[in-house]
């Protein structure tokens, strides 16, 4: 047996026996649920993160991610299957290392792979023969092979013989009650047949369904395609919303009727803009990469422009409603934004359009507060530093009557919309929640 076969066989047997130690780098919305799924499947998992506050919180058996309960976290810690640390020297003891770090955009909408590159160099510092290195962070096709693999091979070790490299796109959906990490089909790929075999073996023990594809670049493209699909279709209904509104047609009524067709149609819904880490960001990874091939991505970029314009459109409708219904300028108005999270029933504010709505209202000299039962205080963000520390107000009838308008940005189920309707002077609803609940009135405006 040659050295390559020996390395592969040894690691393969460790994975099959679940004696391989897994290392998960980045204990956020993707990494922590993955760590729990892998630990529950019988592997010993070490979680790595550069934020010491996360490690202290986890050691106290407290989860900061909705998808992971305190009880689930405690069970894996007590079973000796999960441990977390800021000491990346422990990577040397891991047989499988999974990278789950952020991949944001720069101000110019170019990919920021600084976290991926820095993490790859941290792994390289402790790389040894017999390890499988996996990237899960969303990125453009070619990242795993052209960046992660290249950095690791600078050590002199070679992918496919000394160590193995793969890609598996994350598919987390915060707040989804029907699917979780272990039940969502997992797309996997590897740099060569041995790497793919190891990927199928490792993930096949942690999740219910594994979907192998031919290359890392293909797997990277799968993730982008999923999110571009949503971005483009949401942009379509957002544009239809503006056109139909000008015609006096309710876009939500149109969609509800259209979705009764049992074939050839899938409902998407308009809103105040896009939020979350994936849909507002991922399509631009492909538009950036396509420039290398001198190919335009006009369709994708147009969708991004339409969705990015929605917060300003909504504030325009708000200003118009204040003028017509209350005879008051936005610059002299107090507005209460309902919902800071980017989607209902979660605490996730990543790329939330609510932050942009508040910013635009205040750019126009209005005063904006917010209420969100899941977000007590606005944490630090890269783009909205001026909003840091603002607190959610109590949603009392007295407080509501003190605002000139209420803007529904996120339709959390915990909100008492009937009470809100009774107390608010003017409601601008971007989610159609009042119509859905039968709470119609002259003071409710759709936007």
Tab-separated table of C-alpha atoms in Angstrom:
chain	number	residue	atom	x	y	z
A	1	UNK	CA	0.000	0.000	0.000
A	2	UNK	CA	1.489	3.388	-1.033
A	3	UNK	CA	1.588	6.433	1.250
A	4	UNK	CA	-1.466	8.026	-0.371
A	5	UNK	CA	-3.588	4.911	0.023
A	6	UNK	CA	-2.411	4.484	3.599
A	7	UNK	CA	-3.389	8.061	4.511
A	8	UNK	CA	-6.799	7.707	2.892
A	9	UNK	CA	-7.511	4.275	4.373
A	10	UNK	CA	-6.518	5.359	7.878
A	11	UNK	CA	-8.750	8.438	7.812
A	12	UNK	CA	-11.592	6.537	6.168
A	13	UNK	CA	-11.550	3.912	8.909
A	14	UNK	CA	-11.530	6.588	11.615
A	15	UNK	CA	-14.583	8.232	10.089
A	16	UNK	CA	-16.403	4.912	9.676
A	17	UNK	CA	-15.727	4.041	13.315
A	18	UNK	CA	-16.572	7.602	14.444
A	19	UNK	CA	-13.216	7.814	16.212
A	20	UNK	CA	-12.215	10.767	14.036
A	21	UNK	CA	-12.240	14.083	15.890
A	22	UNK	CA	-14.047	16.886	14.071
A	23	UNK	CA	-13.094	20.540	14.337
A	24	UNK	CA	-15.675	23.206	13.454
A	25	UNK	CA	-14.249	26.686	12.889
A	26	UNK	CA	-16.752	29.498	13.366
A	27	UNK	CA	-19.491	28.859	15.931
A	28	UNK	CA	-22.219	31.030	14.469
A	29	UNK	CA	-25.539	30.347	12.742
A	30	UNK	CA	-23.936	27.621	10.608
A	31	UNK	CA	-21.092	26.258	12.706
A	32	UNK	CA	-22.825	25.677	16.042
A	33	UNK	CA	-25.832	23.736	14.653
A	34	UNK	CA	-23.408	21.696	12.521
A	35	UNK	CA	-21.240	20.987	15.562
A	36	UNK	CA	-24.294	19.701	17.439
A	37	UNK	CA	-25.390	17.498	14.525
A	38	UNK	CA	-21.924	15.985	14.160
A	39	UNK	CA	-21.597	15.442	17.916
A	40	UNK	CA	-25.039	13.815	18.134
A	41	UNK	CA	-23.991	11.394	15.405
A	42	UNK	CA	-21.221	10.079	17.655
A	43	UNK	CA	-18.132	12.101	16.743
A	44	UNK	CA	-16.132	14.092	19.239
A	45	UNK	CA	-16.218	17.746	18.189
A	46	UNK	CA	-14.020	20.697	19.034
A	47	UNK	CA	-15.507	24.076	18.177
A	48	UNK	CA	-13.146	26.941	17.394
A	49	UNK	CA	-13.973	30.651	17.392
A	50	UNK	CA	-11.981	33.868	17.689
A	51	UNK	CA	-14.640	35.427	19.949
A	52	UNK	CA	-13.867	34.547	23.590
A	53	UNK	CA	-17.376	35.643	24.660
A	54	UNK	CA	-18.876	32.796	22.647
A	55	UNK	CA	-16.568	30.272	24.277
A	56	UNK	CA	-17.448	31.523	27.775
A	57	UNK	CA	-21.162	31.369	26.951
A	58	UNK	CA	-20.918	27.842	25.557
A	59	UNK	CA	-18.869	26.658	28.540
A	60	UNK	CA	-21.725	27.901	30.733
A	61	UNK	CA	-24.015	25.665	28.659
A	62	UNK	CA	-25.892	28.602	27.169
A	63	UNK	CA	-26.676	28.759	23.468
A	64	UNK	CA	-26.860	32.035	21.560
A	65	UNK	CA	-28.301	30.397	18.437
A	66	UNK	CA	-32.052	29.693	18.244
A	67	UNK	CA	-31.498	26.430	16.351
A	68	UNK	CA	-29.513	25.017	19.304
A	69	UNK	CA	-31.285	24.735	22.638
A	70	UNK	CA	-29.476	24.955	25.965
A	71	UNK	CA	-30.572	21.383	26.632
A	72	UNK	CA	-29.095	20.097	23.366
A	73	UNK	CA	-25.825	21.922	24.012
A	74	UNK	CA	-25.630	20.634	27.589
A	75	UNK	CA	-26.272	17.061	26.458
A	76	UNK	CA	-23.313	17.049	24.085
A	77	UNK	CA	-20.982	18.752	26.568
A	78	UNK	CA	-21.949	16.347	29.357
A	79	UNK	CA	-21.475	13.383	27.006
A	80	UNK	CA	-17.931	14.586	26.330
A	81	UNK	CA	-18.657	15.015	22.630
A	82	UNK	CA	-18.383	18.820	22.418
A	83	UNK	CA	-15.743	21.254	23.598
A	84	UNK	CA	-15.072	24.816	22.420
A	85	UNK	CA	-11.959	26.972	22.470
A	86	UNK	CA	-10.165	29.988	21.008
A	87	UNK	CA	-6.892	28.022	20.863
A	88	UNK	CA	-6.402	27.005	17.241
A	89	UNK	CA	-3.458	24.797	18.155
A	90	UNK	CA	-6.086	22.143	18.796
A	91	UNK	CA	-6.581	21.848	15.036
A	92	UNK	CA	-3.609	19.508	14.943
A	93	UNK	CA	-5.671	16.956	16.886
A	94	UNK	CA	-8.626	17.120	14.486
A	95	UNK	CA	-9.042	14.614	11.672
A	96	UNK	CA	-11.843	16.522	9.948
A	97	UNK	CA	-11.845	20.329	9.953
A	98	UNK	CA	-14.862	22.290	8.721
A	99	UNK	CA	-14.654	26.016	7.959
A	100	UNK	CA	-17.873	27.947	8.749
A	101	UNK	CA	-16.743	31.581	8.728
A	102	UNK	CA	-18.413	34.705	7.279
A	103	UNK	CA	-18.036	35.661	3.615
A	104	UNK	CA	-19.378	39.229	3.436
A	105	UNK	CA	-19.160	41.761	0.641
A	106	UNK	CA	-17.013	44.888	0.570
A	107	UNK	CA	-18.631	48.311	0.155
A	108	UNK	CA	-18.116	47.867	-3.591
A	109	UNK	CA	-19.933	44.501	-3.580
A	110	UNK	CA	-16.760	42.524	-4.113
A	111	UNK	CA	-16.229	39.252	-2.199
A	112	UNK	CA	-14.455	39.614	1.127
A	113	UNK	CA	-12.677	36.308	1.644
A	114	UNK	CA	-10.413	37.594	4.395
A	115	UNK	CA	-12.007	35.289	6.989
A	116	UNK	CA	-11.649	32.247	4.742
A	117	UNK	CA	-8.026	33.102	3.932
A	118	UNK	CA	-7.085	33.795	7.563
A	119	UNK	CA	-8.740	30.561	8.689
A	120	UNK	CA	-6.978	28.576	5.966
A	121	UNK	CA	-3.630	29.942	7.164
A	122	UNK	CA	-4.497	29.007	10.744
A	123	UNK	CA	-5.218	25.468	9.576
A	124	UNK	CA	-2.001	25.412	7.516
A	125	UNK	CA	-0.024	26.244	10.649
A	126	UNK	CA	-1.233	22.972	12.193
A	127	UNK	CA	-1.794	20.872	9.075
A	128	UNK	CA	-0.625	17.261	9.174
A	129	UNK	CA	-1.084	14.209	6.965
A	130	UNK	CA	-4.399	12.424	7.280
A	131	UNK	CA	-6.794	15.375	7.606
A	132	UNK	CA	-9.927	16.279	5.660
A	133	UNK	CA	-10.434	20.057	5.294
A	134	UNK	CA	-13.941	21.224	4.331
A	135	UNK	CA	-15.210	24.661	3.394
A	136	UNK	CA	-18.902	25.372	4.085
A	137	UNK	CA	-18.853	29.160	3.759
A	138	UNK	CA	-20.776	30.404	0.714
A	139	UNK	CA	-18.503	31.698	-2.026
A	140	UNK	CA	-17.873	31.816	-5.771
A	141	UNK	CA	-16.927	28.699	-7.776
A	142	UNK	CA	-13.212	28.027	-7.486
A	143	UNK	CA	-12.623	29.282	-3.947
A	144	UNK	CA	-12.005	25.886	-2.357
A	145	UNK	CA	-9.498	24.747	-4.980
A	146	UNK	CA	-7.899	28.093	-5.832
A	147	UNK	CA	-7.628	29.624	-2.362
A	148	UNK	CA	-8.083	27.107	0.457
A	149	UNK	CA	-6.215	24.267	-1.238
A	150	UNK	CA	-3.425	26.551	-2.486
A	151	UNK	CA	-2.843	28.015	0.980
A	152	UNK	CA	-2.744	24.548	2.531
A	153	UNK	CA	-0.323	23.246	-0.111
A	154	UNK	CA	2.107	26.052	0.708
A	155	UNK	CA	3.069	23.810	3.646
A	156	UNK	CA	4.579	21.312	1.188
A	157	UNK	CA	1.844	18.768	1.836
A	158	UNK	CA	-0.293	17.811	-1.161
A	159	UNK	CA	-4.072	17.592	-1.528
A	160	UNK	CA	-5.241	14.131	-2.491
A	161	UNK	CA	-2.246	12.355	-0.988
A	162	UNK	CA	-1.242	13.959	2.320
A	163	UNK	CA	-4.547	15.669	3.125
A	164	UNK	CA	-7.964	15.996	1.469
A	165	UNK	CA	-10.116	19.003	0.562
A	166	UNK	CA	-13.875	19.260	0.057
A	167	UNK	CA	-16.764	21.697	-0.122
A	168	UNK	CA	-20.296	21.352	1.244
A	169	UNK	CA	-22.601	24.383	1.131
A	170	UNK	CA	-24.474	25.255	4.286
A	171	UNK	CA	-28.270	25.265	4.071
A	172	UNK	CA	-29.314	26.686	7.406
A	173	UNK	CA	-32.721	28.388	7.602
A	174	UNK	CA	-33.137	30.199	10.947
A	175	UNK	CA	-36.597	29.733	12.406
A	176	UNK	CA	-37.549	26.788	10.186
A	177	UNK	CA	-39.572	24.388	12.321
A	178	UNK	CA	-39.692	21.594	9.740
A	179	UNK	CA	-36.027	21.090	8.861
A	180	UNK	CA	-32.795	21.201	10.838
A	181	UNK	CA	-29.150	20.536	10.040
A	182	UNK	CA	-29.381	16.752	10.184
A	183	UNK	CA	-32.538	16.483	8.031
A	184	UNK	CA	-31.638	18.926	5.240
A	185	UNK	CA	-30.046	17.097	2.260
A	186	UNK	CA	-26.315	17.857	2.156
A	187	UNK	CA	-24.519	18.542	-1.125
A	188	UNK	CA	-20.900	17.349	-0.950
A	189	UNK	CA	-17.884	17.456	-3.247
A	190	UNK	CA	-14.166	16.798	-3.025
A	191	UNK	CA	-10.841	17.388	-4.720
A	192	UNK	CA	-10.577	13.941	-6.280
A	193	UNK	CA	-12.334	10.629	-5.739
A	194	UNK	CA	-10.745	9.935	-2.351
A	195	UNK	CA	-11.763	13.321	-0.986
A	196	UNK	CA	-15.312	12.828	-2.249
A	197	UNK	CA	-15.443	9.389	-0.651
A	198	UNK	CA	-14.378	10.866	2.689
A	199	UNK	CA	-16.931	13.679	2.361
A	200	UNK	CA	-19.750	11.206	1.733
A	201	UNK	CA	-18.625	9.042	4.635
A	202	UNK	CA	-18.293	11.899	7.131
A	203	UNK	CA	-21.471	13.800	6.305
A	204	UNK	CA	-23.390	10.589	5.711
A	205	UNK	CA	-22.999	9.818	9.400
A	206	UNK	CA	-24.238	13.225	10.526
A	207	UNK	CA	-27.121	13.983	8.145
A	208	UNK	CA	-29.955	11.941	6.667
A	209	UNK	CA	-29.244	12.529	2.965
A	210	UNK	CA	-25.993	13.205	1.094
A	211	UNK	CA	-26.009	14.526	-2.479
A	212	UNK	CA	-22.578	14.105	-4.129
A	213	UNK	CA	-21.580	16.276	-7.103
A	214	UNK	CA	-18.598	16.094	-9.423
A	215	UNK	CA	-16.395	18.938	-8.178
A	216	UNK	CA	-15.940	21.545	-5.496
A	217	UNK	CA	-16.736	24.268	-8.034
A	218	UNK	CA	-20.025	22.559	-8.860
A	219	UNK	CA	-20.982	22.391	-5.193
A	220	UNK	CA	-20.088	26.066	-4.785
A	221	UNK	CA	-22.304	26.867	-7.786
A	222	UNK	CA	-25.195	24.893	-6.272
A	223	UNK	CA	-25.341	27.195	-3.269
A	224	UNK	CA	-25.191	30.332	-5.385
A	225	UNK	CA	-27.906	29.003	-7.681
A	226	UNK	CA	-30.246	28.328	-4.762
A	227	UNK	CA	-29.915	31.882	-3.479
A	228	UNK	CA	-29.923	33.570	-6.890
A	229	UNK	CA	-33.204	31.758	-7.600
A	230	UNK	CA	-34.770	33.342	-4.527
A	231	UNK	CA	-33.234	36.762	-5.142
A	232	UNK	CA	-34.496	36.966	-8.722
A	233	UNK	CA	-38.017	35.794	-7.888
A	234	UNK	CA	-38.328	38.124	-4.898
A	235	UNK	CA	-37.120	40.982	-7.092
A	236	UNK	CA	-39.802	40.090	-9.629
A	237	UNK	CA	-42.645	40.331	-7.101
A	238	UNK	CA	-41.131	43.478	-5.580
A	239	UNK	CA	-41.192	45.100	-9.012
A	240	UNK	CA	-44.719	43.822	-9.656
A	241	UNK	CA	-45.737	45.331	-6.320
A	242	UNK	CA	-44.715	48.820	-7.451
A	243	UNK	CA	-46.372	48.449	-10.864
A	244	UNK	CA	-49.613	46.975	-9.539
A	245	UNK	CA	-49.792	49.578	-6.762
A	246	UNK	CA	-49.739	52.308	-9.404
A	247	UNK	CA	-52.658	50.524	-11.103
A	248	UNK	CA	-54.609	50.174	-7.860
A	249	UNK	CA	-54.117	46.396	-7.783
A	250	UNK	CA	-53.187	44.506	-4.616
A	251	UNK	CA	-50.128	42.348	-5.405
A	252	UNK	CA	-50.813	40.046	-2.426
A	253	UNK	CA	-54.296	39.283	-3.708
A	254	UNK	CA	-52.804	38.562	-7.121
A	255	UNK	CA	-50.232	36.152	-5.668
A	256	UNK	CA	-52.811	34.369	-3.498
A	257	UNK	CA	-54.964	33.758	-6.541
A	258	UNK	CA	-52.042	32.781	-8.794
A	259	UNK	CA	-50.752	30.167	-6.348
A	260	UNK	CA	-53.996	28.179	-6.698
A	261	UNK	CA	-52.618	26.991	-10.041
A	262	UNK	CA	-51.376	23.457	-9.289
A	263	UNK	CA	-48.496	23.567	-11.776
A	264	UNK	CA	-46.046	26.002	-13.322
A	265	UNK	CA	-46.147	28.574	-10.508
A	266	UNK	CA	-44.403	29.010	-7.162
A	267	UNK	CA	-45.394	31.877	-4.852
A	268	UNK	CA	-42.838	34.436	-3.715
A	269	UNK	CA	-43.796	37.468	-1.662
A	270	UNK	CA	-42.685	41.101	-1.713
A	271	UNK	CA	-41.263	42.884	1.295
A	272	UNK	CA	-39.290	45.908	2.502
A	273	UNK	CA	-36.008	44.517	1.173
A	274	UNK	CA	-33.837	41.438	1.530
A	275	UNK	CA	-32.181	40.265	4.719
A	276	UNK	CA	-30.114	37.403	6.057
A	277	UNK	CA	-26.564	36.477	5.165
A	278	UNK	CA	-27.350	34.629	1.949
A	279	UNK	CA	-29.807	36.201	-0.471
A	280	UNK	CA	-28.640	39.850	-0.333
A	281	UNK	CA	-24.980	38.821	-0.657
A	282	UNK	CA	-24.397	35.524	-2.441
A	283	UNK	CA	-25.579	36.519	-5.950
A	284	UNK	CA	-22.872	39.167	-6.095
A	285	UNK	CA	-20.212	36.495	-5.617
A	286	UNK	CA	-21.176	35.131	-9.006
A	287	UNK	CA	-21.429	38.539	-10.673
A	288	UNK	CA	-17.912	39.299	-9.435
A	289	UNK	CA	-16.499	35.983	-10.653
A	290	UNK	CA	-18.227	36.288	-14.041
A	291	UNK	CA	-16.124	39.364	-14.865
A	292	UNK	CA	-13.113	37.061	-15.115
A	293	UNK	CA	-14.838	35.435	-18.086
A	294	UNK	CA	-16.030	38.746	-19.577
A	295	UNK	CA	-19.627	37.599	-19.209
A	296	UNK	CA	-22.319	39.987	-17.935
A	297	UNK	CA	-24.844	38.940	-15.291
A	298	UNK	CA	-27.431	41.602	-16.039
A	299	UNK	CA	-30.378	39.567	-14.783
A	300	UNK	CA	-28.777	38.896	-11.388
A	301	UNK	CA	-27.526	42.446	-10.958
A	302	UNK	CA	-30.895	43.920	-11.887
A	303	UNK	CA	-32.566	41.744	-9.261
A	304	UNK	CA	-30.062	43.005	-6.713
A	305	UNK	CA	-30.783	46.618	-7.662
A	306	UNK	CA	-34.555	46.137	-7.364
A	307	UNK	CA	-34.299	44.473	-3.965
A	308	UNK	CA	-31.792	47.027	-2.686
A	309	UNK	CA	-34.154	49.838	-3.701
A	310	UNK	CA	-37.082	48.491	-1.668
A	311	UNK	CA	-36.291	50.211	1.665
A	312	UNK	CA	-36.230	53.600	-0.042
A	313	UNK	CA	-39.475	52.775	-1.885
A	314	UNK	CA	-41.142	51.813	1.410
A	315	UNK	CA	-40.037	55.022	3.137
A	316	UNK	CA	-41.374	56.941	0.142
A	317	UNK	CA	-44.774	55.273	0.631
A	318	UNK	CA	-44.550	56.057	4.344
A	319	UNK	CA	-43.840	59.739	3.646
A	320	UNK	CA	-46.696	59.874	1.128
A	321	UNK	CA	-49.127	58.290	3.591
A	322	UNK	CA	-48.128	60.726	6.342
A	323	UNK	CA	-48.627	63.650	3.995
A	324	UNK	CA	-51.992	62.533	2.611
A	325	UNK	CA	-53.498	60.891	5.716
A	326	UNK	CA	-52.040	63.035	8.486
A	327	UNK	CA	-50.996	66.230	6.738
A	328	UNK	CA	-47.565	65.873	8.271
A	329	UNK	CA	-44.079	65.717	6.792
A	330	UNK	CA	-41.849	62.745	7.550
A	331	UNK	CA	-39.245	65.199	8.837
A	332	UNK	CA	-41.618	66.136	11.683
A	333	UNK	CA	-42.868	62.616	12.371
A	334	UNK	CA	-42.150	59.865	14.852
A	335	UNK	CA	-42.195	56.370	13.348
A	336	UNK	CA	-42.272	53.031	15.130
A	337	UNK	CA	-40.708	50.182	13.131
A	338	UNK	CA	-42.130	46.775	14.042
A	339	UNK	CA	-39.546	44.016	13.642
A	340	UNK	CA	-35.794	44.414	13.501
A	341	UNK	CA	-34.985	40.814	12.531
A	342	UNK	CA	-34.792	40.066	8.811
A	343	UNK	CA	-37.502	37.363	9.031
A	344	UNK	CA	-40.338	36.478	11.345
A	345	UNK	CA	-39.918	34.659	14.654
A	346	UNK	CA	-36.097	34.788	14.795
A	347	UNK	CA	-33.531	37.105	16.387
A	348	UNK	CA	-31.274	37.234	13.323
A	349	UNK	CA	-30.664	40.818	12.123
A	350	UNK	CA	-27.960	40.070	9.543
A	351	UNK	CA	-28.464	42.399	6.554
A	352	UNK	CA	-31.938	43.232	7.867
A	353	UNK	CA	-33.778	45.835	5.782
A	354	UNK	CA	-35.206	47.226	9.034
A	355	UNK	CA	-31.825	48.761	9.817
A	356	UNK	CA	-31.801	50.484	6.444
A	357	UNK	CA	-35.400	51.652	6.936
A	358	UNK	CA	-34.465	53.327	10.229
A	359	UNK	CA	-31.414	54.898	8.618
A	360	UNK	CA	-33.402	56.319	5.673
A	361	UNK	CA	-36.155	57.692	7.931
A	362	UNK	CA	-33.558	59.518	9.983
A	363	UNK	CA	-31.685	60.706	6.890
A	364	UNK	CA	-34.961	62.445	6.037
A	365	UNK	CA	-35.014	64.020	9.532
A	366	UNK	CA	-37.702	61.743	10.915
A	367	UNK	CA	-37.410	60.010	14.271
A	368	UNK	CA	-37.500	56.193	14.317
A	369	UNK	CA	-37.772	53.692	17.153
A	370	UNK	CA	-38.323	49.961	16.941
A	371	UNK	CA	-40.021	47.094	18.706
A	372	UNK	CA	-38.920	43.493	18.334
A	373	UNK	CA	-39.741	40.757	20.864
A	374	UNK	CA	-36.626	38.847	19.795
A	375	UNK	CA	-34.099	41.710	19.665
A	376	UNK	CA	-33.922	43.694	22.906
A	377	UNK	CA	-30.996	45.852	21.775
A	378	UNK	CA	-29.266	46.573	18.472
A	379	UNK	CA	-25.843	44.889	18.577
A	380	UNK	CA	-22.743	46.186	16.777
A	381	UNK	CA	-22.963	45.850	12.995
A	382	UNK	CA	-20.474	46.658	10.261
A	383	UNK	CA	-22.725	49.048	8.358
A	384	UNK	CA	-24.959	50.586	11.036
A	385	UNK	CA	-22.652	51.573	13.863
A	386	UNK	CA	-24.768	54.644	14.669
A	387	UNK	CA	-27.695	52.383	15.639
A	388	UNK	CA	-25.692	50.299	18.127
A	389	UNK	CA	-27.220	50.136	21.598
A	390	UNK	CA	-30.738	51.274	20.712
A	391	UNK	CA	-33.323	49.330	22.654
A	392	UNK	CA	-36.674	47.871	21.725
A	393	UNK	CA	-39.527	49.919	23.159
A	394	UNK	CA	-42.420	48.364	25.079
A	395	UNK	CA	-45.457	47.960	22.852
A	396	UNK	CA	-48.087	49.574	25.081
A	397	UNK	CA	-51.183	51.426	23.824
A	398	UNK	CA	-49.793	54.635	25.320
A	399	UNK	CA	-46.486	54.208	23.517
A	400	UNK	CA	-48.149	53.393	20.182
A	401	UNK	CA	-50.368	56.489	20.245
A	402	UNK	CA	-47.248	58.624	20.634
A	403	UNK	CA	-46.113	57.760	17.081
A	404	UNK	CA	-47.377	59.331	13.904
A	405	UNK	CA	-47.000	56.051	12.021
A	406	UNK	CA	-46.224	52.393	12.609
A	407	UNK	CA	-44.184	50.628	9.922
A	408	UNK	CA	-44.491	46.833	9.777
A	409	UNK	CA	-41.120	45.542	8.591
A	410	UNK	CA	-41.176	42.012	10.075
A	411	UNK	CA	-44.405	40.176	10.871
A	412	UNK	CA	-43.468	38.310	14.056
A	413	UNK	CA	-46.286	36.101	15.347
A	414	UNK	CA	-45.813	37.409	18.905
A	415	UNK	CA	-47.099	40.880	17.996
A	416	UNK	CA	-50.676	41.745	19.046
A	417	UNK	CA	-51.759	43.198	15.713
A	418	UNK	CA	-55.349	43.775	16.820
A	419	UNK	CA	-54.152	45.957	19.703
A	420	UNK	CA	-51.726	47.681	17.350
A	421	UNK	CA	-54.560	48.414	14.923
A	422	UNK	CA	-56.688	49.934	17.701
A	423	UNK	CA	-53.971	52.262	18.971
A	424	UNK	CA	-51.997	53.286	15.873
A	425	UNK	CA	-52.882	56.440	13.969
A	426	UNK	CA	-51.390	55.165	10.712
A	427	UNK	CA	-49.981	51.750	9.773
A	428	UNK	CA	-47.776	51.063	6.759
A	429	UNK	CA	-47.719	47.300	6.249
A	430	UNK	CA	-44.959	45.782	4.074
A	431	UNK	CA	-45.912	42.176	4.925
A	432	UNK	CA	-49.686	42.145	4.332
A	433	UNK	CA	-50.163	40.878	7.878
A	434	UNK	CA	-53.193	43.059	8.661
A	435	UNK	CA	-55.054	41.908	5.567
A	436	UNK	CA	-54.209	38.275	6.363
A	437	UNK	CA	-55.679	38.710	9.838
A	438	UNK	CA	-58.759	40.544	8.602
A	439	UNK	CA	-57.706	43.769	10.341
A	440	UNK	CA	-58.543	46.126	7.516
A	441	UNK	CA	-59.092	49.826	7.963
A	442	UNK	CA	-58.576	53.201	6.344
A	443	UNK	CA	-55.512	53.770	8.519
A	444	UNK	CA	-53.729	50.644	7.147
A	445	UNK	CA	-51.661	51.226	4.014
A	446	UNK	CA	-49.826	48.482	2.128
A	447	UNK	CA	-46.305	49.163	0.871
